[in-house]
Short mmCIF file of C-alpha atoms in Angstrom, two decimals:
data_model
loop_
_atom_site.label_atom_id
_atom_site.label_comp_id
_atom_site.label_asym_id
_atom_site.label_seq_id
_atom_site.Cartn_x
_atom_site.Cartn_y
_atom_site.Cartn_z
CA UNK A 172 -4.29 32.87 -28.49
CA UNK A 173 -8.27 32.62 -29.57
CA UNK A 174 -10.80 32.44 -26.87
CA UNK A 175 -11.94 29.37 -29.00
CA UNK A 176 -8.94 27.37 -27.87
CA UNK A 177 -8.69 28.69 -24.69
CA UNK A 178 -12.14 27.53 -24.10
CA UNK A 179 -11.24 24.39 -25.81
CA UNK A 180 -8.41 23.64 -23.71
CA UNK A 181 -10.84 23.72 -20.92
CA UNK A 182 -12.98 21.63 -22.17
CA UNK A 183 -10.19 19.00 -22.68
CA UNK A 184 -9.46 19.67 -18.58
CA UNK A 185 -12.82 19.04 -17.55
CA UNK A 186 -12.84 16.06 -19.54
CA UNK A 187 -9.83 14.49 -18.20
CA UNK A 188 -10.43 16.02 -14.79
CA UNK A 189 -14.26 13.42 -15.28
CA UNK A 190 -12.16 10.03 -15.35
CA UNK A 191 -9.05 11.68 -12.96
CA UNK A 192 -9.38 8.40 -10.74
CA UNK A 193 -8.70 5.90 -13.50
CA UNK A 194 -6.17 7.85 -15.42
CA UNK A 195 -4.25 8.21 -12.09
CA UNK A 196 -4.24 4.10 -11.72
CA UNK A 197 -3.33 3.98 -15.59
CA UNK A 198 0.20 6.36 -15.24
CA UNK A 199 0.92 4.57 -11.71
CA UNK A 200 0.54 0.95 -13.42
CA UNK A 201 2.92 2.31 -16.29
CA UNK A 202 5.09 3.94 -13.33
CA UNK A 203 5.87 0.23 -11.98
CA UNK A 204 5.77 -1.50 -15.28
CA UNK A 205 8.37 0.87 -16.87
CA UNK A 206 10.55 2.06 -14.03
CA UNK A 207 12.14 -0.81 -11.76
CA UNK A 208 12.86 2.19 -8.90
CA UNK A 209 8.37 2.32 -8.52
CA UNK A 210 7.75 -0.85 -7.27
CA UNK A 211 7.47 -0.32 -3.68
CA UNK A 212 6.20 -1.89 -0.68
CA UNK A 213 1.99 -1.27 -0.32
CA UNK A 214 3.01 2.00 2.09
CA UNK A 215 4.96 3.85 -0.33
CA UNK A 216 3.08 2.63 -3.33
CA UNK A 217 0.62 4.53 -1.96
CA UNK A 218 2.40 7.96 -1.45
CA UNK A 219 3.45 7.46 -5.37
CA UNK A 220 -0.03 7.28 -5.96
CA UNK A 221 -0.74 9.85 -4.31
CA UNK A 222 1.96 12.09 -5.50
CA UNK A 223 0.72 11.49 -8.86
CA UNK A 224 -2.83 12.39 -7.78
CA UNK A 225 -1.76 15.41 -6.92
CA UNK A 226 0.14 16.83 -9.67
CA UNK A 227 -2.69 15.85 -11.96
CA UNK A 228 -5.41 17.85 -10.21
CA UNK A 229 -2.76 20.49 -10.11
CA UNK A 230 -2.24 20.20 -14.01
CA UNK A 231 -5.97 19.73 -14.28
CA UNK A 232 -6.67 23.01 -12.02
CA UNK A 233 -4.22 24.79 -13.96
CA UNK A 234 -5.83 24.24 -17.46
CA UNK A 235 -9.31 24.70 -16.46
CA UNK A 236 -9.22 27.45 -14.29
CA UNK A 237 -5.98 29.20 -16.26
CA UNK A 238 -3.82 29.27 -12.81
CA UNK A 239 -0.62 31.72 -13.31
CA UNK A 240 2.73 28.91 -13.17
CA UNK A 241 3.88 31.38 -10.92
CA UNK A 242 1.37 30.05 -8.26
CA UNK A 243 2.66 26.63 -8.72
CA UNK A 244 4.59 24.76 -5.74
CA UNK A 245 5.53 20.97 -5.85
CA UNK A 246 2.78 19.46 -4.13
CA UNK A 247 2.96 18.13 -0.60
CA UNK A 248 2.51 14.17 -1.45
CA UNK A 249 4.98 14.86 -4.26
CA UNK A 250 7.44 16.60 -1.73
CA UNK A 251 7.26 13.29 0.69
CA UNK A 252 7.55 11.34 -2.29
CA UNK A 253 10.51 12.92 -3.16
CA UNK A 254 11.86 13.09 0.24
CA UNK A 255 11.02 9.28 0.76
CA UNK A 256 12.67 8.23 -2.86
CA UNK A 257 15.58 9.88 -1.09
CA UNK A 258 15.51 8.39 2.17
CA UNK A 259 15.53 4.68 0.50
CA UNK A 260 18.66 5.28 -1.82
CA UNK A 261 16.37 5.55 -4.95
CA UNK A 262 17.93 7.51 -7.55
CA UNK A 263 16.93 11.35 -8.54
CA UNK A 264 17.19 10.10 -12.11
CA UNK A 265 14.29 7.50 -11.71
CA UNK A 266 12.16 10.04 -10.33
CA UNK A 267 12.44 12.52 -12.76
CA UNK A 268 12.58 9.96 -15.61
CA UNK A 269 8.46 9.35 -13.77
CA UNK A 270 7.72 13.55 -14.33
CA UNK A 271 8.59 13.14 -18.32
CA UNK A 272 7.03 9.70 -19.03
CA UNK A 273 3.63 11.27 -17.14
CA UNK A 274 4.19 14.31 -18.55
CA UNK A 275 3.71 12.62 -22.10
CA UNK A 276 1.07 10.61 -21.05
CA UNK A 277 -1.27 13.90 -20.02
CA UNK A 278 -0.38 15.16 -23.17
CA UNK A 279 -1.48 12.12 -25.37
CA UNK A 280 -4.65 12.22 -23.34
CA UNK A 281 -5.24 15.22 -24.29
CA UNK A 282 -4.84 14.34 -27.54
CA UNK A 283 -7.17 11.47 -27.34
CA UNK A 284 -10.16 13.96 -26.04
CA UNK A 285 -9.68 16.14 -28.89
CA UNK A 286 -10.08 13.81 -31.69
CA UNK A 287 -13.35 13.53 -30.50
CA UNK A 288 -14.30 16.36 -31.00
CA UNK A 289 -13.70 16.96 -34.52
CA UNK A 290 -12.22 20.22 -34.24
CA UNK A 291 -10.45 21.97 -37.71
CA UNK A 292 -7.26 20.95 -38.02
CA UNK A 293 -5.70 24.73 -37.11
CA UNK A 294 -7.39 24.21 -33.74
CA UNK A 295 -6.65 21.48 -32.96
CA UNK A 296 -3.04 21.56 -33.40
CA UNK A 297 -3.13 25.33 -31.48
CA UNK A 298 -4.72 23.56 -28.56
CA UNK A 299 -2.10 20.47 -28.61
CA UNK A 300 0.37 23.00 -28.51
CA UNK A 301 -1.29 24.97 -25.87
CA UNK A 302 -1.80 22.27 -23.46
CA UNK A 303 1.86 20.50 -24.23
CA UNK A 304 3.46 23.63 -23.95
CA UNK A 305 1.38 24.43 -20.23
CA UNK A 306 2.31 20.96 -19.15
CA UNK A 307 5.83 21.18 -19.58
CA UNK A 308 6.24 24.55 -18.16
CA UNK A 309 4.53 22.92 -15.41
CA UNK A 310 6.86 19.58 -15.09
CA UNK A 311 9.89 22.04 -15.12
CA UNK A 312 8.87 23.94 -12.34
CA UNK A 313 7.89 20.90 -10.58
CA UNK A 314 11.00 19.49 -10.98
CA UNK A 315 12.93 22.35 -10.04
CA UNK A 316 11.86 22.39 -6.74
CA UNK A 317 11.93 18.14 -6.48
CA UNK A 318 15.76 18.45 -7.40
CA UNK A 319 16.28 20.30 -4.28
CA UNK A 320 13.76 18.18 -1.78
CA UNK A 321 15.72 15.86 -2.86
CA UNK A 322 18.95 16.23 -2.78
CA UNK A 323 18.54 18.37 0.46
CA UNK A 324 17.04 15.28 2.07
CA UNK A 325 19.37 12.42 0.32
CA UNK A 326 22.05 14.84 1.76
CA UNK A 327 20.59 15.14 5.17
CA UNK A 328 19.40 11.11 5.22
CA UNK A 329 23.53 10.45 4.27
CA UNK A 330 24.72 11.96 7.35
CA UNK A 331 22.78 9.16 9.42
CA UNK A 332 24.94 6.44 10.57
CA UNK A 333 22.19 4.11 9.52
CA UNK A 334 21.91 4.93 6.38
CA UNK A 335 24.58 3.10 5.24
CA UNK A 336 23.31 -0.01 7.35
CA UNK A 337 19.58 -0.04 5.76
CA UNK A 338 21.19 -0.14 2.15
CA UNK A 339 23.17 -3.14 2.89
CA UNK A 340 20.28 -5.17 4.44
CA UNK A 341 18.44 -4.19 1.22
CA UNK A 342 21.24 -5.63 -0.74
CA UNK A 343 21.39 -8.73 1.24
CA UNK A 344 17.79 -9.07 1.14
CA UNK A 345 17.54 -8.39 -2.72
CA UNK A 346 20.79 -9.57 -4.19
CA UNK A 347 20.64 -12.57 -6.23
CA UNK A 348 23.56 -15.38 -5.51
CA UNK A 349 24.56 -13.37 -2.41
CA UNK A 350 26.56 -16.53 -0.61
CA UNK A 351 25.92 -16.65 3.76
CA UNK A 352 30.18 -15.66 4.07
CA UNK A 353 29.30 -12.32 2.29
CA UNK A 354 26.38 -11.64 3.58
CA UNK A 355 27.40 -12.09 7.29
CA UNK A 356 30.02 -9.82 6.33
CA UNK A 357 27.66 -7.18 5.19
CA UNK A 358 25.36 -7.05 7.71
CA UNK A 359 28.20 -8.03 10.80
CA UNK A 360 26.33 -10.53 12.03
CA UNK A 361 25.86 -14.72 12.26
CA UNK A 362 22.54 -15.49 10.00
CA UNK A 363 23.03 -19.52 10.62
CA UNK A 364 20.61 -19.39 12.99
CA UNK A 365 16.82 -18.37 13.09
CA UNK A 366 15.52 -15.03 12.67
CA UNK A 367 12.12 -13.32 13.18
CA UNK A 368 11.85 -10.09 11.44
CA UNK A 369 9.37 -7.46 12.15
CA UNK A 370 8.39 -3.62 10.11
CA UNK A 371 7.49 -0.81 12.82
CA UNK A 372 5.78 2.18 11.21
CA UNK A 373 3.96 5.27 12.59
CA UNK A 374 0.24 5.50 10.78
CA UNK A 375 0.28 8.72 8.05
CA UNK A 376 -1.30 11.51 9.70
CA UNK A 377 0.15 10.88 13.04
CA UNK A 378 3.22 13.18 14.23
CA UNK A 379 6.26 11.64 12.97
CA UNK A 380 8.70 10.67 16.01
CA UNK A 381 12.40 11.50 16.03
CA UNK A 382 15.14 8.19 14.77
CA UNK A 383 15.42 7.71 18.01
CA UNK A 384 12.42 7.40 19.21
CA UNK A 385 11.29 5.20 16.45
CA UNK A 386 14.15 2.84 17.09
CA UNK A 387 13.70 2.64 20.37
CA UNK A 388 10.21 1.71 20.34
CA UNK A 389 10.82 -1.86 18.63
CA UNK A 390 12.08 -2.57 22.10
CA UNK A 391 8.26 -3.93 22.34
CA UNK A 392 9.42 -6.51 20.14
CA UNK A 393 11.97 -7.00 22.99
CA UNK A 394 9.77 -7.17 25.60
CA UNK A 395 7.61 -9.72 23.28
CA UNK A 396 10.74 -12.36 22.69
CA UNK A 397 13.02 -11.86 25.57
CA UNK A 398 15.51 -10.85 23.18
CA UNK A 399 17.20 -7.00 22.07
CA UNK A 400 16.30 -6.79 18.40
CA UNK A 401 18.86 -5.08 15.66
CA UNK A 402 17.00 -2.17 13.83
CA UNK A 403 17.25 0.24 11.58
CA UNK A 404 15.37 3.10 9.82
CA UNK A 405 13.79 2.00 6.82
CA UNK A 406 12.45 5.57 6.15
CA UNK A 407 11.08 8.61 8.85
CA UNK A 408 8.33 6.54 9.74
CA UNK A 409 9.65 3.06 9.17
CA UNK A 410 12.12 1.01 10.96
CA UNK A 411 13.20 -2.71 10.42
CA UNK A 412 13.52 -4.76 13.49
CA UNK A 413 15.02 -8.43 13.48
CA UNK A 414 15.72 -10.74 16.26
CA UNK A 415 18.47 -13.39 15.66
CA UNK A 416 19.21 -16.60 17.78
CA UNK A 417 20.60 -20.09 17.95
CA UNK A 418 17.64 -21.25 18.86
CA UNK A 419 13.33 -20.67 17.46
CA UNK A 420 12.53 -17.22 18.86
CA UNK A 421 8.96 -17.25 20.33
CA UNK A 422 6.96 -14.57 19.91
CA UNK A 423 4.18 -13.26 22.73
CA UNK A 424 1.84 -12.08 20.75
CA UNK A 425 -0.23 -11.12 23.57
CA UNK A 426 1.99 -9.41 25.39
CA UNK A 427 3.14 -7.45 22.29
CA UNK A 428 -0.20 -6.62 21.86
CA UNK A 429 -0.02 -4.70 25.52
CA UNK A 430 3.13 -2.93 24.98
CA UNK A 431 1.73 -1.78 21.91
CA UNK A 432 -1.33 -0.48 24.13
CA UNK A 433 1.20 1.87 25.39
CA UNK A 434 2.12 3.16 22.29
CA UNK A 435 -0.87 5.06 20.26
CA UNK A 436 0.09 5.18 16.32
CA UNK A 437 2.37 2.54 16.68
CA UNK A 438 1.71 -0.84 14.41
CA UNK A 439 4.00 -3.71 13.77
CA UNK A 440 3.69 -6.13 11.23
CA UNK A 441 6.07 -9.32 12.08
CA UNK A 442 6.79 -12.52 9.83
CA UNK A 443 7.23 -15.86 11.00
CA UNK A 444 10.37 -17.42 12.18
CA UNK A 445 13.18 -19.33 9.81
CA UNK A 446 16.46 -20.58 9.50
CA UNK A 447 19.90 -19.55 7.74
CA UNK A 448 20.11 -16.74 5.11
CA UNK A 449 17.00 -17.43 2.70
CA UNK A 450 15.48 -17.61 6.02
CA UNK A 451 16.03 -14.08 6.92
CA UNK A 452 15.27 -12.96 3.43
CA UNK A 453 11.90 -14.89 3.86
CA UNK A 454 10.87 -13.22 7.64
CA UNK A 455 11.27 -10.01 6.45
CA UNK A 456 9.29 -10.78 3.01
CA UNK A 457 6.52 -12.59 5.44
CA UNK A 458 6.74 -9.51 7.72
CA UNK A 459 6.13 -6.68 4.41
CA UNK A 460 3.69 -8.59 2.94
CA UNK A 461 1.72 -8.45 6.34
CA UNK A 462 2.22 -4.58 6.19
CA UNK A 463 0.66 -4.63 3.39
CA UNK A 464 -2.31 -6.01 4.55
CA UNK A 465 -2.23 -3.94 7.46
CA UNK A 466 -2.06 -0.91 4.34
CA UNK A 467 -5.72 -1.83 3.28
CA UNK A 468 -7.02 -0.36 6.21
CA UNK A 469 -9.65 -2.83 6.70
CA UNK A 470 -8.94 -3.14 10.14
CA UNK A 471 -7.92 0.36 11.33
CA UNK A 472 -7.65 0.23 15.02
CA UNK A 473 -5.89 -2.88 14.76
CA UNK A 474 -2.24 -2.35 16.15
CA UNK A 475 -0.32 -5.82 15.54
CA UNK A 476 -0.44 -7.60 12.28
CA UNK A 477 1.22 -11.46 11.98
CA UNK A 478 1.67 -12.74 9.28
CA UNK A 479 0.60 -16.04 10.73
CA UNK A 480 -2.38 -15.06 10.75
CA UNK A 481 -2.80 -12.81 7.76
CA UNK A 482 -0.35 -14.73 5.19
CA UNK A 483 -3.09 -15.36 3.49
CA UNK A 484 -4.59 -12.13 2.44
CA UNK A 485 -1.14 -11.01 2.19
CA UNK A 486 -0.84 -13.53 -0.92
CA UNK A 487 -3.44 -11.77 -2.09
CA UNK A 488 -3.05 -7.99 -1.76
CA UNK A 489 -1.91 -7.09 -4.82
CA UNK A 490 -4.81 -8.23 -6.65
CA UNK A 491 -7.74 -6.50 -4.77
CA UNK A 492 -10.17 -5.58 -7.94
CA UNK A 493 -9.21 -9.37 -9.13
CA UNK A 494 -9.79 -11.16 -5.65
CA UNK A 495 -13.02 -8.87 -4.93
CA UNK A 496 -14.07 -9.59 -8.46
CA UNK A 497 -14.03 -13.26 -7.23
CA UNK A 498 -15.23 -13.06 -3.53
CA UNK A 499 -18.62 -11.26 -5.29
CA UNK A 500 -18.56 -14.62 -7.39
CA UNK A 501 -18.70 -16.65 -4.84
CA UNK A 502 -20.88 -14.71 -1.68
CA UNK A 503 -22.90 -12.54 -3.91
CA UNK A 504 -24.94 -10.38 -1.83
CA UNK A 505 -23.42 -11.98 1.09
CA UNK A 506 -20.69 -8.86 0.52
CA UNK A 507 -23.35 -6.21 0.99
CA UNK A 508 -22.13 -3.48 2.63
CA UNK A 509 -23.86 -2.61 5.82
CA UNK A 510 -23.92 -3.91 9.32
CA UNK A 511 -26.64 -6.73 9.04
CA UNK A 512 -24.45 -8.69 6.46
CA UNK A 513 -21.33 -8.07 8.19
CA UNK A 514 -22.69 -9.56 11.27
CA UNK A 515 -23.77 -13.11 8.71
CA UNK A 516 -20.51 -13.42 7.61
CA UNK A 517 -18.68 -12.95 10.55
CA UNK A 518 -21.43 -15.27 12.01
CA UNK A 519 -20.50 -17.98 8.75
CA UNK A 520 -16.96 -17.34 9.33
CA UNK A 521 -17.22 -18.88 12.73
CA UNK A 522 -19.66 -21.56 12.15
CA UNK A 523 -17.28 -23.12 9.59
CA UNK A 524 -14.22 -22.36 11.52
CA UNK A 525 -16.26 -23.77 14.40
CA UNK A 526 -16.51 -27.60 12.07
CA UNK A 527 -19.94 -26.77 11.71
CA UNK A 528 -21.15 -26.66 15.33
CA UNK A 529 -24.06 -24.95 16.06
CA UNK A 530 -23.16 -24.89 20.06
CA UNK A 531 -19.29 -23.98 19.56
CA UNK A 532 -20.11 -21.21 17.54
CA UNK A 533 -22.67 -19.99 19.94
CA UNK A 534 -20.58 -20.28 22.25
CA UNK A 535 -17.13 -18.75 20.92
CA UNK A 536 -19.77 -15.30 19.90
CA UNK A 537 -21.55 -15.42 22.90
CA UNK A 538 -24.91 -15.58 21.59
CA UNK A 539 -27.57 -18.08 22.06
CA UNK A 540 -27.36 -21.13 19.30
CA UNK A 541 -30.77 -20.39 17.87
CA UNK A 542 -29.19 -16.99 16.49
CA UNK A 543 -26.33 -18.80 15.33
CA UNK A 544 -28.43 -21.15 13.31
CA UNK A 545 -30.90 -18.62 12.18
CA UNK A 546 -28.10 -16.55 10.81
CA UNK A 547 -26.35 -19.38 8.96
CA UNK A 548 -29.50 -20.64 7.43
CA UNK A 549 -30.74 -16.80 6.11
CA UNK A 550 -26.65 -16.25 4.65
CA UNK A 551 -27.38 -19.64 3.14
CA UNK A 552 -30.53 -18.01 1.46
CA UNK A 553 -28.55 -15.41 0.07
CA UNK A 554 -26.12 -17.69 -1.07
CA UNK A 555 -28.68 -19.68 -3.07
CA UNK A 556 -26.84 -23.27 -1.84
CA UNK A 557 -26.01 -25.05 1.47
CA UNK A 558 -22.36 -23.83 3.10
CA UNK A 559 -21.08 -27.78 2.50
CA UNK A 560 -21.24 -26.41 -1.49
CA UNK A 561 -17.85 -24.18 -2.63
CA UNK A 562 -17.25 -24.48 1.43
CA UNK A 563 -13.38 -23.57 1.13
CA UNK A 564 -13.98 -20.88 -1.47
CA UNK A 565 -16.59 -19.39 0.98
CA UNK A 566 -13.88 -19.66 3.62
CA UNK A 567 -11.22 -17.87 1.27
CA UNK A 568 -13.59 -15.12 -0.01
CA UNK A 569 -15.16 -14.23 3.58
CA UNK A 570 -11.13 -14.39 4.95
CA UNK A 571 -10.28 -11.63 2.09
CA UNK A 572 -13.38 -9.37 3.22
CA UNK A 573 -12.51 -9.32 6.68
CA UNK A 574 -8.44 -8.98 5.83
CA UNK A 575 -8.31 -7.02 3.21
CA UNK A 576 -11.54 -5.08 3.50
CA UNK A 577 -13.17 -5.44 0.64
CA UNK A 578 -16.54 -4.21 1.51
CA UNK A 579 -15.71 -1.54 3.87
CA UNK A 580 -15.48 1.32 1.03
CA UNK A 581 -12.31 0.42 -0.95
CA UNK A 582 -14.62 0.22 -3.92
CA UNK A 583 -17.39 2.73 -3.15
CA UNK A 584 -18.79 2.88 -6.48
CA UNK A 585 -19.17 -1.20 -6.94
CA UNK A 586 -21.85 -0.98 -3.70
CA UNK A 587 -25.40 -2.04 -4.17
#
């Protein structure tokens, strides 16, 4: 092999390695578009992304800095993607299905940087063949060690008496034209009456507890409802938690709030409360799609996440760049980024939540009405029009920057 196409296939790295950020959310859209097994709740959607993150800086490293495929290990994100495919009954076939459909995505990237470059024709085939060649060398030896995370874990996970329990909530919770007789029978329990359902996760980062000690700890739903909950382990760090009853459960969401004082790490996200089997099927959707929110991290130290209060955002989630897009429509600088225009919208937010009243938003901040209306009138300068113009879409957009954290770094290089 020339040093010319060595050095070329370098060049190709560094180039991809420039725009490694929006190739990564190109393959992970195409992931979820093309393969029914990648379309996950916010948590885990994350770990894919960051699985594939991670094998393309490996690939990446590997080109441009001509790493021996010897030295290469399955990365750790990819490892606890693997191990977490496994753990929710998501087949090996899927996943490795994802390696060769990314694998020929690199490559026709690759492809793409060298026709710019106008390279003979010799070349440029000896570097296609170069890179495809190091890239698939690289998938198999990836994959050879994902076959036996996973299987070692789905092997491990199938011992667990729960296991078997988790996949037949899923199926009563996904199946189409599931009737309540069936159902019932599945899950060995009434679902006439109401439900409230609730996800309990540990944050990434913090030391994963044991099944039982994850189980046990959506007792604090317990304690919240005066009722024992039914759970089971979603994943290692994820358990499902219902409460079921003749009559409306009612939730303390104060007192939840302590107990979860007790437990550092802990978060809950819970839905609202409804009737008969669409009704637990709907808790449980209310109660992932405030998880989701909670996923954003735009409110980090928060511990307990409702999705009475954050149903909202959590209609919105899964269209961040579109939503922010919009919110920077409507409060223009209003979204700056630093502490002095938090503290105007957070002032607005209350002022309108407030009907307008000077004194009862004084009052609910604790600050003297004259800061209240000095605030509200310099947001209304930045806004170029009073807040009785657009006032529910100024609601809406300040709602999604305080839920879903849009101007607390999620798109760092959009900042003013």
């Amino acid at each position: 092999m020339s040093t010319d196409v060595d050095g070329t296939v370098r060049d190709v790295a560094m180039h991809i390695q420039a725009d490694l950020e929006n190739l990564t959310t190109e393959m992970t859209s195409m992931f979820v578009h093309v393969i029914p097994e990648f379309r996950h709740d916010d948590a885990v959607r994350r770990l894919m992304v960051a699985s594939t993150s991670s094998n393309l800086a490996a690939i990446v490293d590997m080109l441009r800095l001509s790493i021996s495929l010897d030295d290469i290990t399955v990365p750790p994100a990819a490892a606890e993607y693997a191990r977490r495919f496994a753990q929710r009954d998501l087949s090996l076939e899927a996943l490795l299905r994802a390696y060769r459909l990314g694998e020929h995505m690199f490559v026709q990237w690759a492809m793409t940087s060298l026709r710019g470059r106008e390279l003979p024709a010799d070349d440029a085939l000896a570097t296609t063949s170069r890179i495809a060649l190091l890239v698939n060398s690289y998938i198999d030896q990836v994959i050879e060690g994902l076959v036996d995370i996973y299987e070692n874990e789905r092997s491990r996970w199938d011992t667990r008496s729960d296991a078997a329990r988790a996949a037949q909530v899923r199926a009563v919770l996904d199946t189409e034209g599931l009737d309540l007789a069936s159902a019932e029978k599945m899950l060995s329990t009434s679902l006439r009456g109401w439900h409230l359902a609730a996800v309990i996760w540990t944050e990434p980062g913090t030391a994963a507890p044991d099944t039982a000690q994850l189980l046990s700890s959506a007792a604090v739903l317990g304690v919240a409802t005066g009722k024992t909950p039914q759970t089971i382990s979603a994943d290692e760090q994820t358990c499902w938690a219902w409460i079921s009853s003749a009559g409306k459960p009612a939730l303390d969401a104060r007192r939840l709030e302590e107990e979860l004082g007790r437990h550092p790490g802990l978060r809950v996200a819970v839905g609202d409360p409804s009737v008969g089997l669409e009704g637990f099927r709907q808790t449980f959707r209310d109660a992932q799609r405030a998880r989701d929110v909670a996923a954003t991290g735009a409110d980090p130290e928060r511990a307990l996440f409702l999705h009475a209060q954050v149903g909202l955002a959590g209609l919105l989630v899964d269209r961040l760049t579109d939503v922010r897009a919009w919110a920077g429509g409507v409060l223009g600088d209003l979204m700056r980024d630093d502490e002095a225009t938090a503290r105007l919208r957070d002032t607005v937010q209350v002022f309108l939540e407030a009907r307008g009243s000077f004194t009862d938003a004084a009052a609910l901040m604790h600050v003297h009405k004259n800061t209240v209306h000095y605030r509200v009138r310099k947001a209304e300068e930045i806004l170029g029009h009073p807040l009785t113009e657009r006032r529910l879409d100024i609601e809406v957009a300040l709602m999604a920057c305080a839920r879903l954290g849009l101007t607390r770094g999620a798109y760092p290089h959009d900042h003013p």
